[in-house]
Coordinates of C-alpha atoms and ligand atoms in Angstrom, one line a residue:
X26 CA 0.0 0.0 0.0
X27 CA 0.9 3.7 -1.2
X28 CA 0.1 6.8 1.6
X29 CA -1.0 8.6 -2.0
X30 CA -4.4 9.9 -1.9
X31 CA -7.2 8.6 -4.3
X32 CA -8.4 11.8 -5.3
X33 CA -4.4 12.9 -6.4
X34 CA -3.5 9.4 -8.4
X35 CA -4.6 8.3 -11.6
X36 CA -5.4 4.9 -10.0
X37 CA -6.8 3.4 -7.6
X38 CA -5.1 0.1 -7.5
X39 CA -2.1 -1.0 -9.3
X40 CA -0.7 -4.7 -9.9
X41 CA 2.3 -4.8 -10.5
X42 CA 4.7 -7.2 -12.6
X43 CA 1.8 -9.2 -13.9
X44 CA 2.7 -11.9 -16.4
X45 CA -0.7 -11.1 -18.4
X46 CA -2.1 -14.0 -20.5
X47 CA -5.7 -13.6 -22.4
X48 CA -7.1 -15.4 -25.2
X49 CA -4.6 -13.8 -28.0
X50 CA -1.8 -12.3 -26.1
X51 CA 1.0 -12.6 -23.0
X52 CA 3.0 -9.6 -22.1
X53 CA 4.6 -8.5 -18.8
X54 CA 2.8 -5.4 -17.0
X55 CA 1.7 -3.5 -14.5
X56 CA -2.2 -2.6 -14.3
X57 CA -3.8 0.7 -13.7
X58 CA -7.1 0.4 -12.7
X59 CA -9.4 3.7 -11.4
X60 CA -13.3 3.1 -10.5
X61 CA -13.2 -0.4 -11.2
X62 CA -12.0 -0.4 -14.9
X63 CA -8.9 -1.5 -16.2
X64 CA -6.9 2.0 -17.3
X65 CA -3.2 1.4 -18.7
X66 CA -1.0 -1.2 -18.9
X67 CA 2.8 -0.2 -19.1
X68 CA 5.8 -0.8 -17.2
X69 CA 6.5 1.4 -14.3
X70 CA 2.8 2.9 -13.4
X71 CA 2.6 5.5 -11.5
X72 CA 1.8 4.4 -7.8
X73 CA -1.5 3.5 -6.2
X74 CA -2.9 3.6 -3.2
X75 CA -3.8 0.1 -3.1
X76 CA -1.1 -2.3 -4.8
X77 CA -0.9 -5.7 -5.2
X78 CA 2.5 -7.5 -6.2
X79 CA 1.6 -10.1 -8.9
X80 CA 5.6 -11.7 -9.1
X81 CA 5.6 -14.9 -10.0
X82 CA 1.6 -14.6 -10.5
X83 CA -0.5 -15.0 -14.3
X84 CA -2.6 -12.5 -14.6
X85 CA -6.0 -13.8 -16.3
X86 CA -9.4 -12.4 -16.9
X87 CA -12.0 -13.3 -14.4
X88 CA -13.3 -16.7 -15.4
X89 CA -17.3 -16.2 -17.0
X90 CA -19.2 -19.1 -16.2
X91 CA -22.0 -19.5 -18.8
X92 CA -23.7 -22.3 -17.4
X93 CA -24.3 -22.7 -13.9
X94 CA -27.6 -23.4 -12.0
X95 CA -28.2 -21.5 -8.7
X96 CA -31.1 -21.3 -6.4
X97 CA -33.8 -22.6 -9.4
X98 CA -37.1 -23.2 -8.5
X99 CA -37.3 -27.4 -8.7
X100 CA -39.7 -30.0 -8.9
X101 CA -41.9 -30.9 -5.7
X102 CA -39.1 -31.6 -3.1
X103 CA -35.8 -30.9 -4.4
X104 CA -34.2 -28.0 -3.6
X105 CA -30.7 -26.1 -4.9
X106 CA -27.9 -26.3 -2.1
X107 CA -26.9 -22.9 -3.9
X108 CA -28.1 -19.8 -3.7
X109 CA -26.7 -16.5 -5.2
X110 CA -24.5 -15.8 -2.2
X111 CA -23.1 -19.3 -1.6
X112 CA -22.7 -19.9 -5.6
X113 CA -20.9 -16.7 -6.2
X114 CA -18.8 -17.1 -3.2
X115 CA -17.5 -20.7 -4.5
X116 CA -17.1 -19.5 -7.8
X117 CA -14.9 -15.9 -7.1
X118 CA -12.6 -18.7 -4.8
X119 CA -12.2 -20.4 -8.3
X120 CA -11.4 -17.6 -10.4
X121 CA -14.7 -17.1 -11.8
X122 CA -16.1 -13.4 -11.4
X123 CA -18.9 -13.6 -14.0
X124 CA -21.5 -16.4 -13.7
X125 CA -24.6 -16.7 -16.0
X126 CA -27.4 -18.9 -14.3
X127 CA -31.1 -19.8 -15.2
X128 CA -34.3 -18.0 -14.9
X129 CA -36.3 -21.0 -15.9
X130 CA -39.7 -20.9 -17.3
X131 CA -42.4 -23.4 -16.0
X132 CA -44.8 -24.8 -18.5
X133 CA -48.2 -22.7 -18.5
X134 CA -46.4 -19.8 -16.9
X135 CA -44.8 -16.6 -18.2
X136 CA -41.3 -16.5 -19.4
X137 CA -41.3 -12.7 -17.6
X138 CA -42.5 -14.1 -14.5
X139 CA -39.5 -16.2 -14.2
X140 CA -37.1 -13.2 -14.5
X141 CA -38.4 -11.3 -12.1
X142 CA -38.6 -14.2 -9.8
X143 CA -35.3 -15.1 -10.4
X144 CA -33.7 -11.3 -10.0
X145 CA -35.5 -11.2 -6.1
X146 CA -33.7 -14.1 -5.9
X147 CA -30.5 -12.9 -6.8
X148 CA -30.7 -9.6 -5.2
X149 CA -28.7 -9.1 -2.7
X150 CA -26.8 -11.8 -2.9
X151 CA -24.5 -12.4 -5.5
X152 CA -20.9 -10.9 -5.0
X153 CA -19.8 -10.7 -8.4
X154 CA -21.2 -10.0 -11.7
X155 CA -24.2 -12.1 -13.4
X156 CA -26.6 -12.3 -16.4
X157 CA -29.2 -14.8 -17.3
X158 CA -29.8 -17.2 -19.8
X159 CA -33.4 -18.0 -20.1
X160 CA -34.7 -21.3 -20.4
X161 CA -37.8 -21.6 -22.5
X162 CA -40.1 -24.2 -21.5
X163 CA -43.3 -23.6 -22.8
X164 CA -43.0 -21.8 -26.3
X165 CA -46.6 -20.7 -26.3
X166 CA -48.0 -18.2 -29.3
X167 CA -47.5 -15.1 -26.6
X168 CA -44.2 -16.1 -25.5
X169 CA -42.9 -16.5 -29.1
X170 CA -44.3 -13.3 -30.6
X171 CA -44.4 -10.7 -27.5
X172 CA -42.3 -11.8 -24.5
X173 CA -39.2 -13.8 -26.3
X174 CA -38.0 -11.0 -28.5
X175 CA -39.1 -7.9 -25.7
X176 CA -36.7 -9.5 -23.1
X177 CA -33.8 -10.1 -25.6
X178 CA -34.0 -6.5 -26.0
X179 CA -33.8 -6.1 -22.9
X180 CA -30.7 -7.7 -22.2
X181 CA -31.6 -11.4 -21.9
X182 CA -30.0 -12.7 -25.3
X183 CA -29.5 -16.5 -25.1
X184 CA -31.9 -19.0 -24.0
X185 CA -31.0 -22.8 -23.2
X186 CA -33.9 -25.5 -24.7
X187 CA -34.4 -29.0 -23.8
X188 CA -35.2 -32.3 -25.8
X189 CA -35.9 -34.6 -22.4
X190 CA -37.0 -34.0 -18.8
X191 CA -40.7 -34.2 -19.0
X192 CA -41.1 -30.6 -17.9
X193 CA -39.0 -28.8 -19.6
X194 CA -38.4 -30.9 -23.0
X195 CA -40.1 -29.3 -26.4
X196 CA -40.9 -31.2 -29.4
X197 CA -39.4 -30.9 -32.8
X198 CA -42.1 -28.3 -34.6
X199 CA -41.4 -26.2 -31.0
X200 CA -37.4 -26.3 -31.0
X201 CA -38.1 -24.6 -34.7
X202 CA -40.2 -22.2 -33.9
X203 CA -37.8 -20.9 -31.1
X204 CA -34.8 -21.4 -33.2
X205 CA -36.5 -19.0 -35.6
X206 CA -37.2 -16.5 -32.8
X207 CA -33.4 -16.6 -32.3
X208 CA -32.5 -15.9 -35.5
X209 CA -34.5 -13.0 -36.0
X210 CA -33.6 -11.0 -33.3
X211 CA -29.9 -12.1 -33.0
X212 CA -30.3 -14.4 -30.0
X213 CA -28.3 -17.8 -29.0
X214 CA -29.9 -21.0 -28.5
X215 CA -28.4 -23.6 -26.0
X216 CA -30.1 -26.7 -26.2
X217 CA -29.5 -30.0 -24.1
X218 CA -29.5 -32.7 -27.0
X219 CA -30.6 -36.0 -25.3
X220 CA -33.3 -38.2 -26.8
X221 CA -36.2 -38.1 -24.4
X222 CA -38.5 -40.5 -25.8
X223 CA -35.3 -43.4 -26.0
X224 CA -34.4 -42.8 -22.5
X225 CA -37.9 -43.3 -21.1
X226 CA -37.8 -46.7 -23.0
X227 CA -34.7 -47.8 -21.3
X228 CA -35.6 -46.5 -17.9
X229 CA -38.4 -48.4 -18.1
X230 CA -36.8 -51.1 -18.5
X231 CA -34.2 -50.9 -16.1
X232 CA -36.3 -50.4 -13.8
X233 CA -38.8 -53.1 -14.6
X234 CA -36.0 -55.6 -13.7
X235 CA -35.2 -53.7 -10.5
X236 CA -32.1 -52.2 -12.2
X237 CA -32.2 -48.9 -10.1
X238 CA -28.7 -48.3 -8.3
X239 CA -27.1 -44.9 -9.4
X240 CA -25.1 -46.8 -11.9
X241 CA -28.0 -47.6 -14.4
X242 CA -28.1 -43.9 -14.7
X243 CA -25.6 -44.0 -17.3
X244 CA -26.8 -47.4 -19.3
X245 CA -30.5 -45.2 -19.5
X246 CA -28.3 -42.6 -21.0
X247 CA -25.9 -44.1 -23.6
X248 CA -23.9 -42.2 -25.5
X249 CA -26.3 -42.9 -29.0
X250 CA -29.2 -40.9 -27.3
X251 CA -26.9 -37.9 -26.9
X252 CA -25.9 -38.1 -30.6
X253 CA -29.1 -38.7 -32.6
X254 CA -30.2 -35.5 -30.5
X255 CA -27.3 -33.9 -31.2
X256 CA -27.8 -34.6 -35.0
X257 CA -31.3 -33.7 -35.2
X258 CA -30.9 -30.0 -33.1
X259 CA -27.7 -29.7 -36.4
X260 CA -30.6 -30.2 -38.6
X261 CA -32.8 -28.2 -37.0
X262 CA -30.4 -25.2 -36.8
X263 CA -29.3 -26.0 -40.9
X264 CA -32.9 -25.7 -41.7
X265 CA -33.7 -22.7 -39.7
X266 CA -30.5 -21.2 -40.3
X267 CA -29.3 -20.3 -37.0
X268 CA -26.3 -20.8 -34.6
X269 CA -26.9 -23.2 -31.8
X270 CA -24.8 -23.9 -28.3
X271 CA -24.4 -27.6 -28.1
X272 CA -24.5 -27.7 -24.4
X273 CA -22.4 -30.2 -21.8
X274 CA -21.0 -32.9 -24.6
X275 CA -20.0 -35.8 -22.8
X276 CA -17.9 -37.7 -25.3
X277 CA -16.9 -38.8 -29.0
X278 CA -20.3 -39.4 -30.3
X279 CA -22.0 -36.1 -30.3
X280 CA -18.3 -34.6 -30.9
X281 CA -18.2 -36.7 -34.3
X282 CA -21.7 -34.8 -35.3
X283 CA -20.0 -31.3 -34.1
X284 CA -17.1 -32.0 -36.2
X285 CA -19.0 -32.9 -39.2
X286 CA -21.1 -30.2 -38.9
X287 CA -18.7 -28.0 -38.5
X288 CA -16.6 -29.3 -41.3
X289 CA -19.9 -28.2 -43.4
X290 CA -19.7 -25.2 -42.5
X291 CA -23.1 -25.0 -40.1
X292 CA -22.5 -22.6 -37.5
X293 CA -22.5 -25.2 -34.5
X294 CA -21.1 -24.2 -31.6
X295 CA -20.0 -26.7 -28.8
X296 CA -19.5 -26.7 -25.1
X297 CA -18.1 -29.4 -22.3
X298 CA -17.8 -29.6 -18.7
X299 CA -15.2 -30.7 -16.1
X300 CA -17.7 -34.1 -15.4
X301 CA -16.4 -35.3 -19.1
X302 CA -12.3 -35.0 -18.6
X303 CA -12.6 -36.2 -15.1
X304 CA -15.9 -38.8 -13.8
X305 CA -16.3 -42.2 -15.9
X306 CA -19.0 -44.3 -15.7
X307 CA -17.6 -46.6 -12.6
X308 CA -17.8 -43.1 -10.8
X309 CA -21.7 -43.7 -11.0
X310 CA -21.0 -47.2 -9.5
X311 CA -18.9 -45.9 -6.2
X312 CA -20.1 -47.8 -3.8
X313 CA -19.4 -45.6 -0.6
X314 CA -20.7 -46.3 2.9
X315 CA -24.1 -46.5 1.8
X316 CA -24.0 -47.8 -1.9
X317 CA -25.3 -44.9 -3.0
X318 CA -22.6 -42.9 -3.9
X319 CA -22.1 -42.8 -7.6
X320 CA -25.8 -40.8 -6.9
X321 CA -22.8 -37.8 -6.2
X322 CA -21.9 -38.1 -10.1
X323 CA -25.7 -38.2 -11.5
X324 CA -25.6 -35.9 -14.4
X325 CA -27.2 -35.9 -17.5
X326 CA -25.4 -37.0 -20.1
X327 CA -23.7 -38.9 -18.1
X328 CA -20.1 -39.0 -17.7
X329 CA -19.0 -42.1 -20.5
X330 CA -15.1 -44.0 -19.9
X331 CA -11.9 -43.1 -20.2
X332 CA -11.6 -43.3 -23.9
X333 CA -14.6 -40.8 -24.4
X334 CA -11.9 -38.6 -21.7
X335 CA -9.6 -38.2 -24.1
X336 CA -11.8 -37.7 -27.2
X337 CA -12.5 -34.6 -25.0
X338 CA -9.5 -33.1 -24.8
X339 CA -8.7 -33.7 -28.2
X340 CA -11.8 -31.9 -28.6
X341 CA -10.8 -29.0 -26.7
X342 CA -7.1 -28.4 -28.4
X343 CA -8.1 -28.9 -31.6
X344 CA -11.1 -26.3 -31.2
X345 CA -14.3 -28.2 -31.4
X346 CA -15.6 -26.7 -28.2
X347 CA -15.8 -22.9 -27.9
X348 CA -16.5 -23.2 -24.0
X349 CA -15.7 -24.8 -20.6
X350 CA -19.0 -24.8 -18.5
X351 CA -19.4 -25.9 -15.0
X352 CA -22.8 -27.1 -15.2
X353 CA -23.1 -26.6 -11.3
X354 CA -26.4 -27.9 -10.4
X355 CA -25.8 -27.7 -6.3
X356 CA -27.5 -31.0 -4.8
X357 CA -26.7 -32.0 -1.3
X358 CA -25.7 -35.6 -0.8
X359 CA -27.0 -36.5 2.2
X360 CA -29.9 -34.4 2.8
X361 CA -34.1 -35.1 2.2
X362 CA -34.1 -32.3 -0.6
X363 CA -31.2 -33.5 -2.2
X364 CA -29.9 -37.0 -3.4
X365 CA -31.3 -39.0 -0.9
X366 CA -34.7 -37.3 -1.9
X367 CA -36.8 -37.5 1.2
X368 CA -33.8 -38.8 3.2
X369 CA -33.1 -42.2 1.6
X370 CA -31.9 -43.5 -1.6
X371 CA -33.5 -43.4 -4.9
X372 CA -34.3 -45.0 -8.2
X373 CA -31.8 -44.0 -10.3
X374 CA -34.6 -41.7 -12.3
X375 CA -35.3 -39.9 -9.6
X376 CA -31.9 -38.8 -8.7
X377 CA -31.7 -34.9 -9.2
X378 CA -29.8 -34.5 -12.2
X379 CA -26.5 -32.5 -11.9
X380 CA -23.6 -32.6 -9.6
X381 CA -21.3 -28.9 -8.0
X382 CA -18.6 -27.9 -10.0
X383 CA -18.3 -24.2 -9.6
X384 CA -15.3 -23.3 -7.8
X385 CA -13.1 -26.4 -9.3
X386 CA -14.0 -25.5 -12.9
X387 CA -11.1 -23.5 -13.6
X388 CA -8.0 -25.4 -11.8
X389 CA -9.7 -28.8 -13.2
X390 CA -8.8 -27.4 -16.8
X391 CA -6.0 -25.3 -16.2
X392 CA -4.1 -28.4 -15.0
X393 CA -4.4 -29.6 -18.7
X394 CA -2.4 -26.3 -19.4
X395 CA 0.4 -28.3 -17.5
X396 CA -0.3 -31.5 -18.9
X397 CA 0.2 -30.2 -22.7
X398 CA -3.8 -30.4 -23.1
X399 CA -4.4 -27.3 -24.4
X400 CA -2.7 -24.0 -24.6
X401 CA -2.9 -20.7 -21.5
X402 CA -4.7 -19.2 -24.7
X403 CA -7.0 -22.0 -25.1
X404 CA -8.0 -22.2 -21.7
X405 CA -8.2 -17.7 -21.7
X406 CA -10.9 -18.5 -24.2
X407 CA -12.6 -21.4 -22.9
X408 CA -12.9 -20.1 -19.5
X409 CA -13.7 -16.3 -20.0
X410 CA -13.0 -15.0 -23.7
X411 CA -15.7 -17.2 -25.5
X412 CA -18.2 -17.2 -22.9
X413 CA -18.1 -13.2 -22.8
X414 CA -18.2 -12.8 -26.0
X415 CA -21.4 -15.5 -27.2
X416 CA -23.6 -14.1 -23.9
X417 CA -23.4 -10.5 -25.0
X418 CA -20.5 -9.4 -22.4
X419 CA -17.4 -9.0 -24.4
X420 CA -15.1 -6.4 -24.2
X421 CA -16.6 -5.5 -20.3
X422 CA -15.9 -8.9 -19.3
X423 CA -13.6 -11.3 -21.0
X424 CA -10.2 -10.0 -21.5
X425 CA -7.4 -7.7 -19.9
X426 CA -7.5 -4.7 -21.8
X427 CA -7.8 -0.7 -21.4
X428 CA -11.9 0.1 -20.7
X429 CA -12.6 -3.9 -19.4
X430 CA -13.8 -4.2 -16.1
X431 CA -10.8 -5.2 -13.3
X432 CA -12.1 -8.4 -13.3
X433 CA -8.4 -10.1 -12.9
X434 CA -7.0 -13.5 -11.4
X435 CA -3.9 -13.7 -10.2
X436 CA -2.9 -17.3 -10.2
X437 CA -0.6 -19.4 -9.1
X438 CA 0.8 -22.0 -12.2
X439 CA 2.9 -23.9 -9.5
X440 CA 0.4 -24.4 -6.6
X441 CA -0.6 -28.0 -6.0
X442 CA -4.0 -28.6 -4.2
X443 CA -5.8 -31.7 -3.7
X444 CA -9.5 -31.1 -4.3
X445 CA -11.0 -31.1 -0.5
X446 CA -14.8 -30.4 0.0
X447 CA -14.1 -28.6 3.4
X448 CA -11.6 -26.0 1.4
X449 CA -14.2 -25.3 -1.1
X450 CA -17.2 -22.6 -0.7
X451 CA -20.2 -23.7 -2.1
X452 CA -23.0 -24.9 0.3
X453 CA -23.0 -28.7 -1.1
X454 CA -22.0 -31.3 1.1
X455 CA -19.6 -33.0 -1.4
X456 CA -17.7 -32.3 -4.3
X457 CA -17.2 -35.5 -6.9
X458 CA -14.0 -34.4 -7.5
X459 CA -12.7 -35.0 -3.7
X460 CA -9.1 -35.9 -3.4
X461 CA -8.2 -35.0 -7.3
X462 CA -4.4 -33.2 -6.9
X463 CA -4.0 -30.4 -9.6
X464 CA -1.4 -27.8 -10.1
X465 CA -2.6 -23.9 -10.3
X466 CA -5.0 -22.4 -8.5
X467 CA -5.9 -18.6 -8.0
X468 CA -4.1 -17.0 -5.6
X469 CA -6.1 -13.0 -5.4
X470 CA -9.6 -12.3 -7.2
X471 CA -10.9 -8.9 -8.0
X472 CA -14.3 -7.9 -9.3
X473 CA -14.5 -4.6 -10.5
X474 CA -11.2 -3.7 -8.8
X475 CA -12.5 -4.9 -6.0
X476 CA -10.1 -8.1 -3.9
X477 CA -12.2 -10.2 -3.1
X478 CA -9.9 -13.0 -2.4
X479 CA -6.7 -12.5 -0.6
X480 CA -3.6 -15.1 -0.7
X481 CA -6.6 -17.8 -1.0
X482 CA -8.7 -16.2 1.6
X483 CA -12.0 -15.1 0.7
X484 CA -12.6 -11.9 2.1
X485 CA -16.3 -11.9 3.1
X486 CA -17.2 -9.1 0.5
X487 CA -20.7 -7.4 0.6
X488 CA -23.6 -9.3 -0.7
X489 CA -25.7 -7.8 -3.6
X490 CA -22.0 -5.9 -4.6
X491 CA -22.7 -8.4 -7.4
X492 CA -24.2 -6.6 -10.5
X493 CA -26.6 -7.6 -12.9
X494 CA -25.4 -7.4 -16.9
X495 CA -27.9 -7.0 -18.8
X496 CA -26.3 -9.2 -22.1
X497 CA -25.5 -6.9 -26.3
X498 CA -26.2 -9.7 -29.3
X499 CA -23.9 -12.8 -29.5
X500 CA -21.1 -12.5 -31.0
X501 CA -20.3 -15.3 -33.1
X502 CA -17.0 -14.8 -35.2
Ligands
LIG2 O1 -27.5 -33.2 -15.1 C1 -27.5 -32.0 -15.4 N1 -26.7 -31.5 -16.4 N2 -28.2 -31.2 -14.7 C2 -28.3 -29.8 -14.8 C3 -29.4 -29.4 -15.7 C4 -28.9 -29.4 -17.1 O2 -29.5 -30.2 -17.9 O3 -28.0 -28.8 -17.4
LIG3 ZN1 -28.8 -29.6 -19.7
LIG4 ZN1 -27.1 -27.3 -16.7

């Protein structure tokens, strides 16, 4: 710390000696930052009052999370372990100071209604920065003419769409309908490609001959259901003429369909999640104390075998995927509202869907930056260039550079941590990732200029400091 005076210095924070790496560039500097915004880079600022020392240190843009679930209104029962506070918390201690969560529609209610809900909800809570993806459940005449395009203008420009889960899934003739939506007012469509109608066949099934431990989870899944419905949204976006977010890819199937579409040309964008370079299978068969507890690793698609692993980082160097997702969906393990829905186990259909990943996102992939997996460029875009930029947010968010917000990691390439669910900040009881060792993890977090987290040590920031961003068009080049 400088005794200078804010009101006589150009900044109000410098870091200095920053190796800075983002998606294009790596250059050694310090950072001038005054009312929260990034405003020189050069050697030798002037000082600050506030300094950090970032020897040794990367300096990377905040990670943007653009698909995490937090505090969503859920079926009779289940309840998020997340909310806005606890969610943002675990994912600042991660190196993620943007995260873009839900407002979910319900069918036979208003699209509207579930922004509103969901900004009470976040309100006063989040500590860093947030937008919203929609998610458009019931595509009704109303929603598609008057409420879809009025809230894209107003800052709400992608929407996720499902093909299974019973309340939530659309059929064919409705995915087109939104898809056209999207492409006339410049919106992006994420849709979850699974077959619905072939996994309620197998369930059934599977559970007709009492096959209903957390492991039959995946064989109701296989890795065919996730590509016919990845094929048919590709059709569905050729026809329309439309880019569309292939969300959470598990493995080489739907990749194969990404590629060739890709390799045609289509505009198909991709994205995958920590779940699909780390969990097989046989993590849905861990037995645990109880039996149960491959139920910790229930996600949808399910995570496939080692092979399908490394498809995914292939994947990922070679540029297939555009970005690197959590997909947190916060159940508790051991709680009534969680996986053991009303306090015992379950048939493996009615295990909440979805497993934490928010604050482990980042070091999970950045330890393929040590592994020769992918570039520090690669992961700059995967983790916060791309993201900013396809949810409306780039240049504010995204990048190190003169007018961004001070949204800056400093992180340590050398530090070794094994994952640890007491060290980590969310409210979930577990982490599926426990005991995993990985090298780099952040060291200080700023928001807005803001340190949030200090030598590893979250500081207890204000909640509701956390803005809402209201999302510009996708940009797709
Ligand atoms: O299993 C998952 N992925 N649950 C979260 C909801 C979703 O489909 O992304
Ligand atoms: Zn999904
Ligand atoms: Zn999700």
């Amino acid at each position: 710390m400088s005794a200078l005076d804010s009101r006589e210095a150009p900044f109000d924070l410098v870091i200095r000696n920053a190796d800075v790496a983002t998606a294009s560039d790596r250059f050694h500097s310090d950072i001038g930052v005054k009312d929260g915004v990034i405003v020189a880079l050069g050697r030798n600022l002037p000082a600050a009052p506030r300094e950090i020392d970032a020897t040794g240190l990367l300096a990377l843009p905040g990670g943007v999370d653009g698909h995490v679930h937090l505090d969503q209104p859920m079926p009779d029962g289940m309840r998020m372990a997340d909310d806005f506070y606890t969610g943002t918390r675990a994912a600042v201690c991660g190196g993620t100071t943007t995260v873009i969560p839900f407002a979910a529609q319900v069918k036979g209610g208003s699209l509207r209604d579930a922004v509103s809900d969901y900004h009470r909800r976040a309100e006063g809570k989040a500590v860093v920065d947030y937008g919203f993806h929609l998610i458009v459940a019931d595509p009704t005449p109303k929603v598609l003419a008057e409420e879809l395009p009025q809230l894209i203008s107003e800052g709400y420009t992608s929407f996720k769409i499902y093909m299974t889960y019973d309340d939530l899934k659309l059929s064919d003739r409705e995915i087109l309908e939104v898809l056209s939506v999207a492409r006339e007012h410049q919106a992006l469509v994420m849709v979850h490609a699974e077959n619905s109608d072939c996994i309620a066949w197998l369930t059934d099934k599977l559970v007709g001959q009492g096959r209903i431990a957390p492991k039959f989870h995946g064989l109701a899944r296989p890795a065919a259901v996730e590509r016919e419905a990845t094929h048919r949204a590709i059709t569905f976006s050729e026809l329309v003429d439309v880019p569309i977010l292939i969300v959470h890819v598990s493995g080489k199937e739907a990749i194969s369909q990404i590629r060739w579409a890709q390799g045609r040309g289509l505009p198909i964008l991709a994205e995958t999640c920590p779940q699909y370079l780390y969990l097989t299978a046989d993590d849905l068969g861990r037995p645990g104390d109880d039996g149960y507890e491959g139920a910790k690793c229930v996600c949808s698609p399910p995570p496939r075998d080692a092979d399908n692993q490394d498809a995914v980082w292939r994947a990922l160097k070679q540029g297939v995927f555009s970005v690197f997702s959590s997909d947190h969906a916060p159940f508790n393990y051991d709680d009534p509202e969680g996986k053991k829905l009303g306090g015992k186990a379950q048939s493996f259909d009615h295990i909440p869907n979805g497993i934490p990943g928010i604050e482990t996102r980042m070091p999970l992939l950045f330890d393929g930056v040590r592994r020769g997996k992918l570039s520090l460029h690669q992961f700059v875009e995967l983790t916060s260039y791309r993201p900013a930029q396809l949810y409306g947010l780039y240049p504010r968010k995204g990048t190190i550079a003169i007018g961004a917000d001070a949204d800056i990691v400093l992180w340590n390439p050398e530090a070794r941590v094994k994952i640890n669910n007491d060290a980590l900040h969310h409210a979930v009881d577990y982490t599926p990732y426990e005991g995993i060792e990985v090298t780099g993890w952040p060291v200080h977090c700023l928001s807005r200029g803001e340190l949030l987290v200090s030598h590893g040590r979250y500081l207890d920031p204000e909640p509701g400091r956390g803005r809402f961003l209201p999302a510009g068009a996708p940009s797709l080049v």
